[in-house]
Each structure stands twice: as structure tokens, then as C-alpha cells.
Amino acid sequence: LALIVLLVAPPAVAQRAEPTSEQSATRPYHMLVLGDSISWGQGLKTENKSWYLVKLWLEKSTGRAVTEKVEAHSGAVIERSSVTDSYTSTNAEVNVAQPTLHDEIDNALRAYPDRSQIDLVLVSGCGNDVGIVNLLNAANAEEVKHMTEEKCGPPVERLLHRIATSFPAAKVILTGYYQF
């Protein structure tokens, strides 16, 4: 699975004081996973999910324990305007639109009183906003292009801005999708 990675470094990173090496060595590395089935790892065993492989790599390369909070789930959309149903599920494998990615951020904000503790945010999103049926219909190529620009342009920019400002010390990685 090839992933396109976009690193978004929030401007606040350059303005904050770096923790001492002693603080870094003793504090766990905190990773937040937001998004849809790509971030969640739809259908995969935990040991094969991309976020889990990133966790293992970070532990090995930093020598620090990594704690993860996975809010991602299959079917997630960025914004409520994309939601066509009101179904939710406590099972992340179930393909439902809600909670949205913005809801996932809200959940994470409640879980982390000190937002500066988040070191890394992995996120994927907008495929469900466009819709798999639309993406797979070659007859709608122009409509898909327009929908992709509309659903994956400004909404993703707003999402990334919100993540970067909500978790000012975090590196943000936006993963791409495999080719449909």
C-alpha cells in the first residue's frame, strides 16, 4: 500500500520551547489517529494497520514508549454537510459517516487536557465525502473532478488548520488514498 504523505508543520512549532532531552526521554510519545478507513485500517488485524506500524517504528527509532489514541473509523466524513444518514457505531469497522472527522477532533480534545502533549497526528479523509460510488463511475469523470475539488480542497484545508491549531506541538501527516 503506497501512501502519499504530506507533512504540515504548524507555525506554532517554531515558537515553542523544545522539551529538554530528559523530558523527551521520559515522556511517552503521543500519537493521535484521525480519519476514515485508511487511517483506521479497515479489515486488517491490528499488527498490520498503518498506524500500528508507525507506532512500532517510532518506538524503535526514538527509544520511547508510544501511546496511541485512535479516533479514526470506517466511513468517516469530514463535515456534517456530507452526512446522508444519522447512524453511528461503537465498532470502527462499521462503515458509517458519524462521528465526522471534526467530531473525532472534539473527542481527542476532551481526552487531552494538555494539547501540547500530542506529538504526531495521522489523518486521512475526504474519500467518503466524494463517495465510493462516484469515484468508481468512470462515466462521471468531470463530475468526480468537480466533487473532489469541492469536497477535498477547502474542507481538507480547514481540517488541517484545525488540527494544527488544536495540537500546536504535533507534526501532522495527511495520508493519501490508494488508486481506485
Tab-separated table of N, CA and C in Angstrom:
chain	number	residue	atom	x	y	z
A	1	LEU	N	0.863	-1.180	0.000
A	1	LEU	CA	0.000	0.000	0.000
A	1	LEU	C	0.896	1.226	0.000
A	2	ALA	N	0.873	1.946	-1.076
A	2	ALA	CA	1.672	3.162	-1.190
A	2	ALA	C	0.872	4.319	-0.616
A	3	LEU	N	1.485	5.078	0.252
A	3	LEU	CA	0.823	6.222	0.846
A	3	LEU	C	1.537	7.494	0.436
A	4	ILE	N	0.757	8.466	0.031
A	4	ILE	CA	1.304	9.778	-0.240
A	4	ILE	C	1.259	10.516	1.083
A	5	VAL	N	2.351	11.120	1.463
A	5	VAL	CA	2.413	11.759	2.762
A	5	VAL	C	2.652	13.249	2.592
A	6	LEU	N	1.882	14.048	3.279
A	6	LEU	CA	2.028	15.482	3.296
A	6	LEU	C	2.290	15.880	4.735
A	7	LEU	N	3.417	16.497	4.985
A	7	LEU	CA	3.730	16.967	6.329
A	7	LEU	C	3.280	18.404	6.467
A	8	VAL	N	2.550	18.685	7.504
A	8	VAL	CA	2.102	20.031	7.779
A	8	VAL	C	2.704	20.424	9.116
A	9	ALA	N	3.630	21.354	9.095
A	9	ALA	CA	4.258	21.815	10.325
A	9	ALA	C	3.558	23.094	10.761
A	10	PRO	N	2.852	23.062	11.872
A	10	PRO	CA	2.157	24.260	12.333
A	10	PRO	C	3.147	25.367	12.676
A	11	PRO	N	2.801	26.621	12.379
A	11	PRO	CA	3.705	27.732	12.671
A	11	PRO	C	4.080	27.817	14.145
A	12	ALA	N	3.202	27.357	15.036
A	12	ALA	CA	3.470	27.437	16.470
A	12	ALA	C	4.658	26.588	16.889
A	13	VAL	N	5.040	25.587	16.089
A	13	VAL	CA	6.153	24.712	16.452
A	13	VAL	C	7.439	25.514	16.598
A	14	ALA	N	7.661	26.459	15.699
A	14	ALA	CA	8.893	27.234	15.729
A	14	ALA	C	8.939	28.180	16.924
A	15	GLN	N	7.787	28.481	17.522
A	15	GLN	CA	7.726	29.443	18.608
A	15	GLN	C	7.735	28.802	19.986
A	16	ARG	N	7.589	27.513	20.069
A	16	ARG	CA	7.508	26.881	21.380
A	16	ARG	C	8.895	26.440	21.841
A	17	ALA	N	9.043	26.329	23.132
A	17	ALA	CA	10.298	25.834	23.680
A	17	ALA	C	10.333	24.323	23.527
A	18	GLU	N	11.430	23.806	23.051
A	18	GLU	CA	11.580	22.359	22.910
A	18	GLU	C	11.777	21.744	24.290
A	19	PRO	N	11.201	20.584	24.537
A	19	PRO	CA	11.435	19.928	25.827
A	19	PRO	C	12.901	19.515	25.932
A	20	THR	N	13.379	19.454	27.156
A	20	THR	CA	14.752	19.013	27.337
A	20	THR	C	14.855	17.561	26.918
A	21	SER	N	16.073	17.098	26.648
A	21	SER	CA	16.241	15.702	26.237
A	21	SER	C	15.796	14.763	27.348
A	22	GLU	N	15.932	15.193	28.608
A	22	GLU	CA	15.481	14.360	29.726
A	22	GLU	C	13.956	14.228	29.710
A	23	GLN	N	13.248	15.361	29.455
A	23	GLN	CA	11.792	15.311	29.368
A	23	GLN	C	11.359	14.418	28.216
A	24	SER	N	12.007	14.566	27.064
A	24	SER	CA	11.652	13.773	25.888
A	24	SER	C	11.869	12.293	26.132
A	25	ALA	N	12.931	11.955	26.830
A	25	ALA	CA	13.256	10.554	27.050
A	25	ALA	C	12.298	9.880	28.023
A	26	THR	N	11.732	10.639	28.959
A	26	THR	CA	10.873	10.026	29.961
A	26	THR	C	9.397	10.090	29.598
A	27	ARG	N	9.003	11.074	28.834
A	27	ARG	CA	7.604	11.234	28.475
A	27	ARG	C	7.273	10.341	27.288
A	28	PRO	N	6.132	9.651	27.341
A	28	PRO	CA	5.742	8.858	26.170
A	28	PRO	C	5.499	9.766	24.964
A	29	TYR	N	5.664	9.202	23.817
A	29	TYR	CA	5.372	9.886	22.559
A	29	TYR	C	3.889	9.660	22.294
A	30	HIS	N	3.133	10.738	22.106
A	30	HIS	CA	1.686	10.634	21.939
A	30	HIS	C	1.302	10.782	20.472
A	31	MET	N	0.609	9.773	19.953
A	31	MET	CA	0.178	9.747	18.566
A	31	MET	C	-1.343	9.692	18.524
A	32	LEU	N	-1.938	10.575	17.713
A	32	LEU	CA	-3.379	10.640	17.529
A	32	LEU	C	-3.695	10.224	16.097
A	33	VAL	N	-4.672	9.336	15.935
A	33	VAL	CA	-5.057	8.838	14.617
A	33	VAL	C	-6.493	9.269	14.336
A	34	LEU	N	-6.653	10.090	13.297
A	34	LEU	CA	-7.954	10.611	12.897
A	34	LEU	C	-8.253	10.171	11.469
A	35	GLY	N	-9.525	10.051	11.128
A	35	GLY	CA	-9.851	9.824	9.735
A	35	GLY	C	-10.816	8.697	9.490
A	36	ASP	N	-10.675	8.145	8.298
A	36	ASP	CA	-11.590	7.145	7.771
A	36	ASP	C	-10.943	5.768	7.753
A	37	SER	N	-11.421	4.898	6.881
A	37	SER	CA	-10.943	3.514	6.844
A	37	SER	C	-9.461	3.390	6.522
A	38	ILE	N	-8.898	4.370	5.824
A	38	ILE	CA	-7.465	4.323	5.512
A	38	ILE	C	-6.660	4.447	6.804
A	39	SER	N	-6.973	5.441	7.618
A	39	SER	CA	-6.277	5.598	8.909
A	39	SER	C	-6.620	4.472	9.871
A	40	TRP	N	-7.888	4.076	9.883
A	40	TRP	CA	-8.327	3.026	10.796
A	40	TRP	C	-7.670	1.693	10.464
A	41	GLY	N	-7.570	1.370	9.175
A	41	GLY	CA	-7.035	0.080	8.770
A	41	GLY	C	-8.141	-0.939	8.570
A	42	GLN	N	-9.184	-0.530	7.877
A	42	GLN	CA	-10.372	-1.358	7.643
A	42	GLN	C	-10.018	-2.797	7.300
A	43	GLY	N	-10.533	-3.721	8.077
A	43	GLY	CA	-10.397	-5.147	7.797
A	43	GLY	C	-9.073	-5.776	8.165
A	44	LEU	N	-8.138	-4.987	8.666
A	44	LEU	CA	-6.818	-5.522	8.990
A	44	LEU	C	-6.699	-5.873	10.466
A	45	LYS	N	-5.876	-6.853	10.761
A	45	LYS	CA	-5.508	-7.117	12.150
A	45	LYS	C	-4.671	-5.933	12.625
A	46	THR	N	-4.722	-5.661	13.913
A	46	THR	CA	-4.014	-4.503	14.464
A	46	THR	C	-2.558	-4.472	14.031
A	47	GLU	N	-1.877	-5.609	14.069
A	47	GLU	CA	-0.448	-5.622	13.745
A	47	GLU	C	-0.154	-5.286	12.283
A	48	ASN	N	-1.179	-5.213	11.439
A	48	ASN	CA	-0.998	-4.861	10.031
A	48	ASN	C	-1.510	-3.469	9.686
A	49	LYS	N	-2.080	-2.771	10.634
A	49	LYS	CA	-2.607	-1.427	10.376
A	49	LYS	C	-1.461	-0.431	10.282
A	50	SER	N	-1.593	0.550	9.383
A	50	SER	CA	-0.501	1.504	9.160
A	50	SER	C	-0.170	2.290	10.421
A	51	TRP	N	-1.179	2.708	11.193
A	51	TRP	CA	-0.880	3.474	12.398
A	51	TRP	C	-0.087	2.635	13.401
A	52	TYR	N	-0.370	1.342	13.462
A	52	TYR	CA	0.340	0.468	14.390
A	52	TYR	C	1.791	0.277	13.933
A	53	LEU	N	2.002	0.161	12.634
A	53	LEU	CA	3.364	0.040	12.098
A	53	LEU	C	4.157	1.318	12.352
A	54	VAL	N	3.494	2.473	12.239
A	54	VAL	CA	4.147	3.749	12.566
A	54	VAL	C	4.504	3.766	14.046
A	55	LYS	N	3.609	3.300	14.890
A	55	LYS	CA	3.868	3.240	16.335
A	55	LYS	C	5.115	2.391	16.622
A	56	LEU	N	5.184	1.210	16.032
A	56	LEU	CA	6.348	0.341	16.246
A	56	LEU	C	7.630	0.994	15.763
A	57	TRP	N	7.562	1.633	14.597
A	57	TRP	CA	8.746	2.306	14.053
A	57	TRP	C	9.192	3.438	14.975
A	58	LEU	N	8.241	4.230	15.479
A	58	LEU	CA	8.588	5.323	16.389
A	58	LEU	C	9.223	4.803	17.674
A	59	GLU	N	8.662	3.734	18.229
A	59	GLU	CA	9.236	3.166	19.451
A	59	GLU	C	10.665	2.709	19.207
A	60	LYS	N	10.880	2.065	18.082
A	60	LYS	CA	12.227	1.567	17.770
A	60	LYS	C	13.196	2.717	17.498
A	61	SER	N	12.753	3.710	16.739
A	61	SER	CA	13.676	4.773	16.348
A	61	SER	C	13.894	5.820	17.433
A	62	THR	N	12.924	6.016	18.342
A	62	THR	CA	13.100	7.026	19.396
A	62	THR	C	13.495	6.428	20.735
A	63	GLY	N	13.245	5.132	20.916
A	63	GLY	CA	13.511	4.507	22.209
A	63	GLY	C	12.480	4.895	23.257
A	64	ARG	N	11.383	5.513	22.840
A	64	ARG	CA	10.337	5.944	23.763
A	64	ARG	C	9.085	5.096	23.564
A	65	ALA	N	8.330	4.965	24.618
A	65	ALA	CA	7.024	4.320	24.504
A	65	ALA	C	6.112	5.244	23.700
A	66	VAL	N	5.255	4.664	22.880
A	66	VAL	CA	4.298	5.436	22.094
A	66	VAL	C	2.899	5.065	22.556
A	67	THR	N	2.137	6.076	22.950
A	67	THR	CA	0.739	5.850	23.287
A	67	THR	C	-0.101	6.385	22.132
A	68	GLU	N	-1.070	5.595	21.723
A	68	GLU	CA	-1.897	5.999	20.603
A	68	GLU	C	-3.327	6.206	21.056
A	69	LYS	N	-3.976	7.153	20.433
A	69	LYS	CA	-5.419	7.342	20.587
A	69	LYS	C	-5.966	7.294	19.174
A	70	VAL	N	-6.771	6.267	18.909
A	70	VAL	CA	-7.302	6.066	17.569
A	70	VAL	C	-8.768	6.473	17.563
A	71	GLU	N	-9.056	7.579	16.911
A	71	GLU	CA	-10.429	8.061	16.741
A	71	GLU	C	-10.962	7.692	15.362
A	72	ALA	N	-10.086	7.325	14.450
A	72	ALA	CA	-10.483	7.006	13.076
A	72	ALA	C	-11.465	5.847	13.032
A	73	HIS	N	-12.332	5.859	12.025
A	73	HIS	CA	-13.262	4.747	11.823
A	73	HIS	C	-13.688	4.715	10.361
A	74	SER	N	-14.114	3.574	9.926
A	74	SER	CA	-14.548	3.384	8.545
A	74	SER	C	-15.783	4.220	8.249
A	75	GLY	N	-15.768	4.863	7.090
A	75	GLY	CA	-16.913	5.644	6.640
A	75	GLY	C	-16.916	7.091	7.059
A	76	ALA	N	-15.959	7.520	7.869
A	76	ALA	CA	-15.950	8.890	8.383
A	76	ALA	C	-15.902	9.915	7.247
A	77	VAL	N	-16.660	10.985	7.425
A	77	VAL	CA	-16.623	12.129	6.513
A	77	VAL	C	-16.044	13.313	7.272
A	78	ILE	N	-15.637	14.329	6.527
A	78	ILE	CA	-15.025	15.492	7.176
A	78	ILE	C	-16.070	16.325	7.910
A	79	GLU	N	-17.140	16.680	7.190
A	79	GLU	CA	-18.119	17.621	7.736
A	79	GLU	C	-19.526	17.035	7.703
A	80	ARG	N	-20.349	17.507	8.594
A	80	ARG	CA	-21.737	17.040	8.667
A	80	ARG	C	-22.511	17.265	7.374
A	81	SER	N	-22.146	18.271	6.596
A	81	SER	CA	-22.864	18.530	5.349
A	81	SER	C	-22.770	17.348	4.393
A	82	SER	N	-21.776	16.480	4.604
A	82	SER	CA	-21.616	15.290	3.767
A	82	SER	C	-22.409	14.098	4.295
A	83	VAL	N	-22.956	14.224	5.502
A	83	VAL	CA	-23.649	13.107	6.135
A	83	VAL	C	-25.042	12.940	5.536
A	84	THR	N	-25.303	11.744	5.055
A	84	THR	CA	-26.623	11.458	4.500
A	84	THR	C	-27.458	10.605	5.444
A	85	ASP	N	-26.855	10.137	6.513
A	85	ASP	CA	-27.595	9.350	7.490
A	85	ASP	C	-27.161	9.764	8.883
A	86	SER	N	-27.867	9.309	9.875
A	86	SER	CA	-27.535	9.675	11.244
A	86	SER	C	-27.053	8.478	12.054
A	87	TYR	N	-26.662	7.417	11.384
A	87	TYR	CA	-26.212	6.216	12.075
A	87	TYR	C	-24.825	6.414	12.672
A	88	THR	N	-24.618	5.804	13.820
A	88	THR	CA	-23.303	5.759	14.446
A	88	THR	C	-23.052	4.325	14.896
A	89	SER	N	-21.807	4.033	15.219
A	89	SER	CA	-21.470	2.703	15.724
A	89	SER	C	-20.282	2.825	16.656
A	90	THR	N	-20.227	1.971	17.637
A	90	THR	CA	-19.061	1.925	18.521
A	90	THR	C	-17.982	1.017	17.944
A	91	ASN	N	-18.287	0.320	16.850
A	91	ASN	CA	-17.328	-0.560	16.192
A	91	ASN	C	-16.748	0.174	14.986
A	92	ALA	N	-15.456	0.480	15.013
A	92	ALA	CA	-14.812	1.267	13.953
A	92	ALA	C	-14.801	0.564	12.603
A	93	GLU	N	-15.064	-0.728	12.566
A	93	GLU	CA	-15.136	-1.461	11.301
A	93	GLU	C	-16.436	-1.166	10.548
A	94	VAL	N	-17.469	-0.738	11.263
A	94	VAL	CA	-18.758	-0.481	10.640
A	94	VAL	C	-18.676	0.835	9.870
A	95	ASN	N	-19.036	0.785	8.603
A	95	ASN	CA	-18.899	1.913	7.691
A	95	ASN	C	-20.060	2.900	7.858
A	96	VAL	N	-19.866	3.884	8.753
A	96	VAL	CA	-20.858	4.936	8.974
A	96	VAL	C	-20.153	6.284	8.980
A	97	ALA	N	-20.877	7.309	8.569
A	97	ALA	CA	-20.282	8.639	8.408
A	97	ALA	C	-19.952	9.324	9.726
A	98	GLN	N	-20.726	9.036	10.752
A	98	GLN	CA	-20.518	9.720	12.023
A	98	GLN	C	-19.860	8.825	13.043
A	99	PRO	N	-19.026	9.328	13.884
A	99	PRO	CA	-18.680	10.727	14.021
A	99	PRO	C	-17.830	11.227	12.844
A	100	THR	N	-17.987	12.516	12.540
A	100	THR	CA	-17.212	13.131	11.472
A	100	THR	C	-15.768	13.322	11.951
A	101	LEU	N	-14.885	13.719	11.050
A	101	LEU	CA	-13.505	13.988	11.452
A	101	LEU	C	-13.448	15.138	12.452
A	102	HIS	N	-14.323	16.127	12.295
A	102	HIS	CA	-14.357	17.215	13.277
A	102	HIS	C	-14.838	16.702	14.634
A	103	ASP	N	-15.765	15.750	14.639
A	103	ASP	CA	-16.180	15.116	15.896
A	103	ASP	C	-15.014	14.341	16.511
A	104	GLU	N	-14.239	13.681	15.672
A	104	GLU	CA	-13.065	12.948	16.160
A	104	GLU	C	-12.091	13.904	16.849
A	105	ILE	N	-11.897	15.090	16.256
A	105	ILE	CA	-11.033	16.106	16.882
A	105	ILE	C	-11.621	16.520	18.224
A	106	ASP	N	-12.923	16.777	18.258
A	106	ASP	CA	-13.573	17.157	19.524
A	106	ASP	C	-13.356	16.083	20.593
A	107	ASN	N	-13.499	14.815	20.227
A	107	ASN	CA	-13.272	13.712	21.178
A	107	ASN	C	-11.839	13.729	21.688
A	108	ALA	N	-10.891	13.945	20.794
A	108	ALA	CA	-9.481	13.976	21.197
A	108	ALA	C	-9.195	15.169	22.104
A	109	LEU	N	-9.798	16.306	21.815
A	109	LEU	CA	-9.586	17.490	22.655
A	109	LEU	C	-10.084	17.248	24.078
A	110	ARG	N	-11.188	16.524	24.208
A	110	ARG	CA	-11.688	16.194	25.553
A	110	ARG	C	-10.751	15.209	26.264
A	111	ALA	N	-10.101	14.357	25.511
A	111	ALA	CA	-9.229	13.336	26.104
A	111	ALA	C	-7.860	13.877	26.507
A	112	TYR	N	-7.448	14.976	25.892
A	112	TYR	CA	-6.117	15.543	26.149
A	112	TYR	C	-6.240	16.961	26.695
A	113	PRO	N	-6.281	17.116	28.012
A	113	PRO	CA	-6.356	18.466	28.579
A	113	PRO	C	-5.153	19.329	28.172
A	114	ASP	N	-3.975	18.710	28.054
A	114	ASP	CA	-2.783	19.427	27.616
A	114	ASP	C	-2.530	19.073	26.155
A	115	ARG	N	-3.030	19.886	25.264
A	115	ARG	CA	-2.952	19.621	23.830
A	115	ARG	C	-1.524	19.582	23.298
A	116	SER	N	-0.616	20.222	24.018
A	116	SER	CA	0.783	20.238	23.561
A	116	SER	C	1.460	18.881	23.749
A	117	GLN	N	0.790	17.941	24.415
A	117	GLN	CA	1.361	16.608	24.621
A	117	GLN	C	1.282	15.735	23.367
A	118	ILE	N	0.453	16.109	22.399
A	118	ILE	CA	0.328	15.324	21.166
A	118	ILE	C	1.532	15.627	20.285
A	119	ASP	N	2.279	14.579	19.948
A	119	ASP	CA	3.483	14.731	19.134
A	119	ASP	C	3.231	14.507	17.648
A	120	LEU	N	2.268	13.646	17.333
A	120	LEU	CA	2.024	13.277	15.944
A	120	LEU	C	0.535	13.048	15.732
A	121	VAL	N	0.013	13.579	14.613
A	121	VAL	CA	-1.362	13.302	14.209
A	121	VAL	C	-1.307	12.682	12.818
A	122	LEU	N	-1.848	11.471	12.701
A	122	LEU	CA	-2.014	10.816	11.405
A	122	LEU	C	-3.470	11.015	11.000
A	123	VAL	N	-3.722	11.432	9.766
A	123	VAL	CA	-5.098	11.707	9.345
A	123	VAL	C	-5.297	11.358	7.871
A	124	SER	N	-6.473	10.850	7.576
A	124	SER	CA	-6.904	10.651	6.186
A	124	SER	C	-8.355	11.089	6.102
A	125	GLY	N	-8.749	11.575	4.956
A	125	GLY	CA	-10.140	11.973	4.822
A	125	GLY	C	-10.461	12.586	3.482
A	126	CYS	N	-11.681	12.567	3.134
A	126	CYS	CA	-12.396	13.182	2.015
A	126	CYS	C	-12.892	12.166	1.000
A	127	GLY	N	-12.373	10.962	1.003
A	127	GLY	CA	-12.867	9.940	0.071
A	127	GLY	C	-14.338	9.640	0.268
A	128	ASN	N	-14.766	9.540	1.519
A	128	ASN	CA	-16.178	9.259	1.799
A	128	ASN	C	-17.057	10.466	1.508
A	129	ASP	N	-16.489	11.666	1.576
A	129	ASP	CA	-17.253	12.870	1.251
A	129	ASP	C	-17.597	12.889	-0.238
A	130	VAL	N	-16.665	12.434	-1.070
A	130	VAL	CA	-16.912	12.326	-2.508
A	130	VAL	C	-17.814	11.126	-2.768
A	131	GLY	N	-17.556	10.020	-2.112
A	131	GLY	CA	-18.378	8.816	-2.230
A	131	GLY	C	-17.777	7.796	-3.171
A	132	ILE	N	-17.651	6.576	-2.694
A	132	ILE	CA	-17.038	5.497	-3.465
A	132	ILE	C	-17.806	5.207	-4.753
A	133	VAL	N	-19.128	5.296	-4.716
A	133	VAL	CA	-19.925	5.048	-5.924
A	133	VAL	C	-19.564	6.065	-6.995
A	134	ASN	N	-19.388	7.316	-6.590
A	134	ASN	CA	-19.000	8.359	-7.546
A	134	ASN	C	-17.588	8.119	-8.077
A	135	LEU	N	-16.677	7.745	-7.184
A	135	LEU	CA	-15.285	7.542	-7.590
A	135	LEU	C	-15.128	6.389	-8.571
A	136	LEU	N	-15.948	5.380	-8.444
A	136	LEU	CA	-15.816	4.201	-9.297
A	136	LEU	C	-16.591	4.286	-10.616
A	137	ASN	N	-17.355	5.346	-10.810
A	137	ASN	CA	-18.134	5.501	-12.024
A	137	ASN	C	-17.361	6.339	-13.039
A	138	ALA	N	-16.712	5.678	-13.984
A	138	ALA	CA	-15.885	6.354	-14.982
A	138	ALA	C	-16.696	7.295	-15.862
A	139	ALA	N	-17.988	7.078	-15.989
A	139	ALA	CA	-18.834	7.940	-16.814
A	139	ALA	C	-18.981	9.330	-16.206
A	140	ASN	N	-18.702	9.455	-14.933
A	140	ASN	CA	-18.841	10.737	-14.237
A	140	ASN	C	-17.506	11.433	-14.011
A	141	ALA	N	-16.538	11.275	-14.891
A	141	ALA	CA	-15.184	11.791	-14.674
A	141	ALA	C	-15.166	13.288	-14.360
A	142	GLU	N	-15.885	14.073	-15.108
A	142	GLU	CA	-15.907	15.525	-14.860
A	142	GLU	C	-16.594	15.856	-13.542
A	143	GLU	N	-17.689	15.164	-13.258
A	143	GLU	CA	-18.395	15.391	-12.005
A	143	GLU	C	-17.530	14.991	-10.811
A	144	VAL	N	-16.812	13.883	-10.943
A	144	VAL	CA	-15.915	13.434	-9.874
A	144	VAL	C	-14.803	14.453	-9.655
A	145	LYS	N	-14.259	14.974	-10.745
A	145	LYS	CA	-13.204	16.001	-10.621
A	145	LYS	C	-13.743	17.208	-9.856
A	146	HIS	N	-14.933	17.679	-10.216
A	146	HIS	CA	-15.542	18.820	-9.539
A	146	HIS	C	-15.822	18.498	-8.068
A	147	MET	N	-16.409	17.329	-7.812
A	147	MET	CA	-16.710	16.933	-6.431
A	147	MET	C	-15.440	16.820	-5.597
A	148	THR	N	-14.382	16.275	-6.189
A	148	THR	CA	-13.116	16.123	-5.467
A	148	THR	C	-12.547	17.488	-5.101
A	149	GLU	N	-12.581	18.417	-6.050
A	149	GLU	CA	-12.095	19.770	-5.748
A	149	GLU	C	-12.933	20.415	-4.651
A	150	GLU	N	-14.243	20.236	-4.723
A	150	GLU	CA	-15.161	20.835	-3.756
A	150	GLU	C	-15.052	20.195	-2.372
A	151	LYS	N	-15.001	18.858	-2.323
A	151	LYS	CA	-15.034	18.131	-1.046
A	151	LYS	C	-13.655	17.908	-0.429
A	152	CYS	N	-12.614	17.960	-1.251
A	152	CYS	CA	-11.271	17.664	-0.744
A	152	CYS	C	-10.350	18.881	-0.740
A	153	GLY	N	-10.800	19.988	-1.297
A	153	GLY	CA	-9.993	21.203	-1.302
A	153	GLY	C	-10.165	21.968	0.002
A	154	PRO	N	-11.036	22.990	0.005
A	154	PRO	CA	-11.230	23.806	1.207
A	154	PRO	C	-11.591	23.022	2.470
A	155	PRO	N	-12.440	21.970	2.398
A	155	PRO	CA	-12.724	21.243	3.645
A	155	PRO	C	-11.479	20.592	4.261
A	156	VAL	N	-10.583	20.063	3.439
A	156	VAL	CA	-9.350	19.458	3.960
A	156	VAL	C	-8.430	20.554	4.498
A	157	GLU	N	-8.376	21.690	3.803
A	157	GLU	CA	-7.562	22.808	4.303
A	157	GLU	C	-8.057	23.256	5.675
A	158	ARG	N	-9.373	23.395	5.837
A	158	ARG	CA	-9.937	23.785	7.143
A	158	ARG	C	-9.633	22.723	8.203
A	159	LEU	N	-9.765	21.457	7.815
A	159	LEU	CA	-9.489	20.362	8.739
A	159	LEU	C	-8.032	20.410	9.215
A	160	LEU	N	-7.105	20.558	8.280
A	160	LEU	CA	-5.685	20.603	8.645
A	160	LEU	C	-5.364	21.823	9.502
A	161	HIS	N	-5.982	22.943	9.189
A	161	HIS	CA	-5.765	24.139	10.013
A	161	HIS	C	-6.268	23.900	11.436
A	162	ARG	N	-7.429	23.268	11.552
A	162	ARG	CA	-7.976	22.988	12.881
A	162	ARG	C	-7.081	22.022	13.655
A	163	ILE	N	-6.593	20.995	12.990
A	163	ILE	CA	-5.706	20.034	13.661
A	163	ILE	C	-4.434	20.743	14.125
A	164	ALA	N	-3.837	21.535	13.234
A	164	ALA	CA	-2.573	22.214	13.559
A	164	ALA	C	-2.740	23.203	14.707
A	165	THR	N	-3.868	23.907	14.760
A	165	THR	CA	-4.068	24.858	15.849
A	165	THR	C	-4.531	24.169	17.135
A	166	SER	N	-5.237	23.058	17.010
A	166	SER	CA	-5.701	22.327	18.197
A	166	SER	C	-4.571	21.589	18.895
A	167	PHE	N	-3.593	21.114	18.116
A	167	PHE	CA	-2.461	20.349	18.659
A	167	PHE	C	-1.167	21.025	18.185
A	168	PRO	N	-0.827	22.154	18.794
A	168	PRO	CA	0.229	23.028	18.270
A	168	PRO	C	1.629	22.423	18.234
A	169	ALA	N	1.910	21.431	19.030
A	169	ALA	CA	3.251	20.835	19.037
A	169	ALA	C	3.360	19.635	18.096
A	170	ALA	N	2.254	19.221	17.522
A	170	ALA	CA	2.235	17.983	16.739
A	170	ALA	C	2.713	18.183	15.305
A	171	LYS	N	3.336	17.156	14.801
A	171	LYS	CA	3.560	17.022	13.365
A	171	LYS	C	2.293	16.382	12.827
A	172	VAL	N	1.839	16.819	11.676
A	172	VAL	CA	0.603	16.314	11.086
A	172	VAL	C	0.934	15.634	9.771
A	173	ILE	N	0.501	14.390	9.636
A	173	ILE	CA	0.721	13.647	8.388
A	173	ILE	C	-0.631	13.327	7.795
A	174	LEU	N	-0.867	13.850	6.599
A	174	LEU	CA	-2.070	13.561	5.834
A	174	LEU	C	-1.731	12.485	4.821
A	175	THR	N	-2.355	11.325	4.967
A	175	THR	CA	-2.058	10.227	4.042
A	175	THR	C	-2.992	10.305	2.846
A	176	GLY	N	-2.518	9.817	1.726
A	176	GLY	CA	-3.331	9.775	0.524
A	176	GLY	C	-4.061	8.450	0.436
A	177	TYR	N	-4.750	8.267	-0.671
A	177	TYR	CA	-5.501	7.052	-0.929
A	177	TYR	C	-4.788	6.214	-1.971
A	178	TYR	N	-5.041	4.936	-1.941
A	178	TYR	CA	-4.562	4.051	-3.000
A	178	TYR	C	-5.390	4.364	-4.240
A	179	GLN	N	-4.889	3.987	-5.406
A	179	GLN	CA	-5.648	4.243	-6.630
A	179	GLN	C	-6.877	3.351	-6.678
A	180	PHE	N	-8.010	3.954	-7.031
A	180	PHE	CA	-9.257	3.208	-7.133
A	180	PHE	C	-9.321	2.507	-8.477
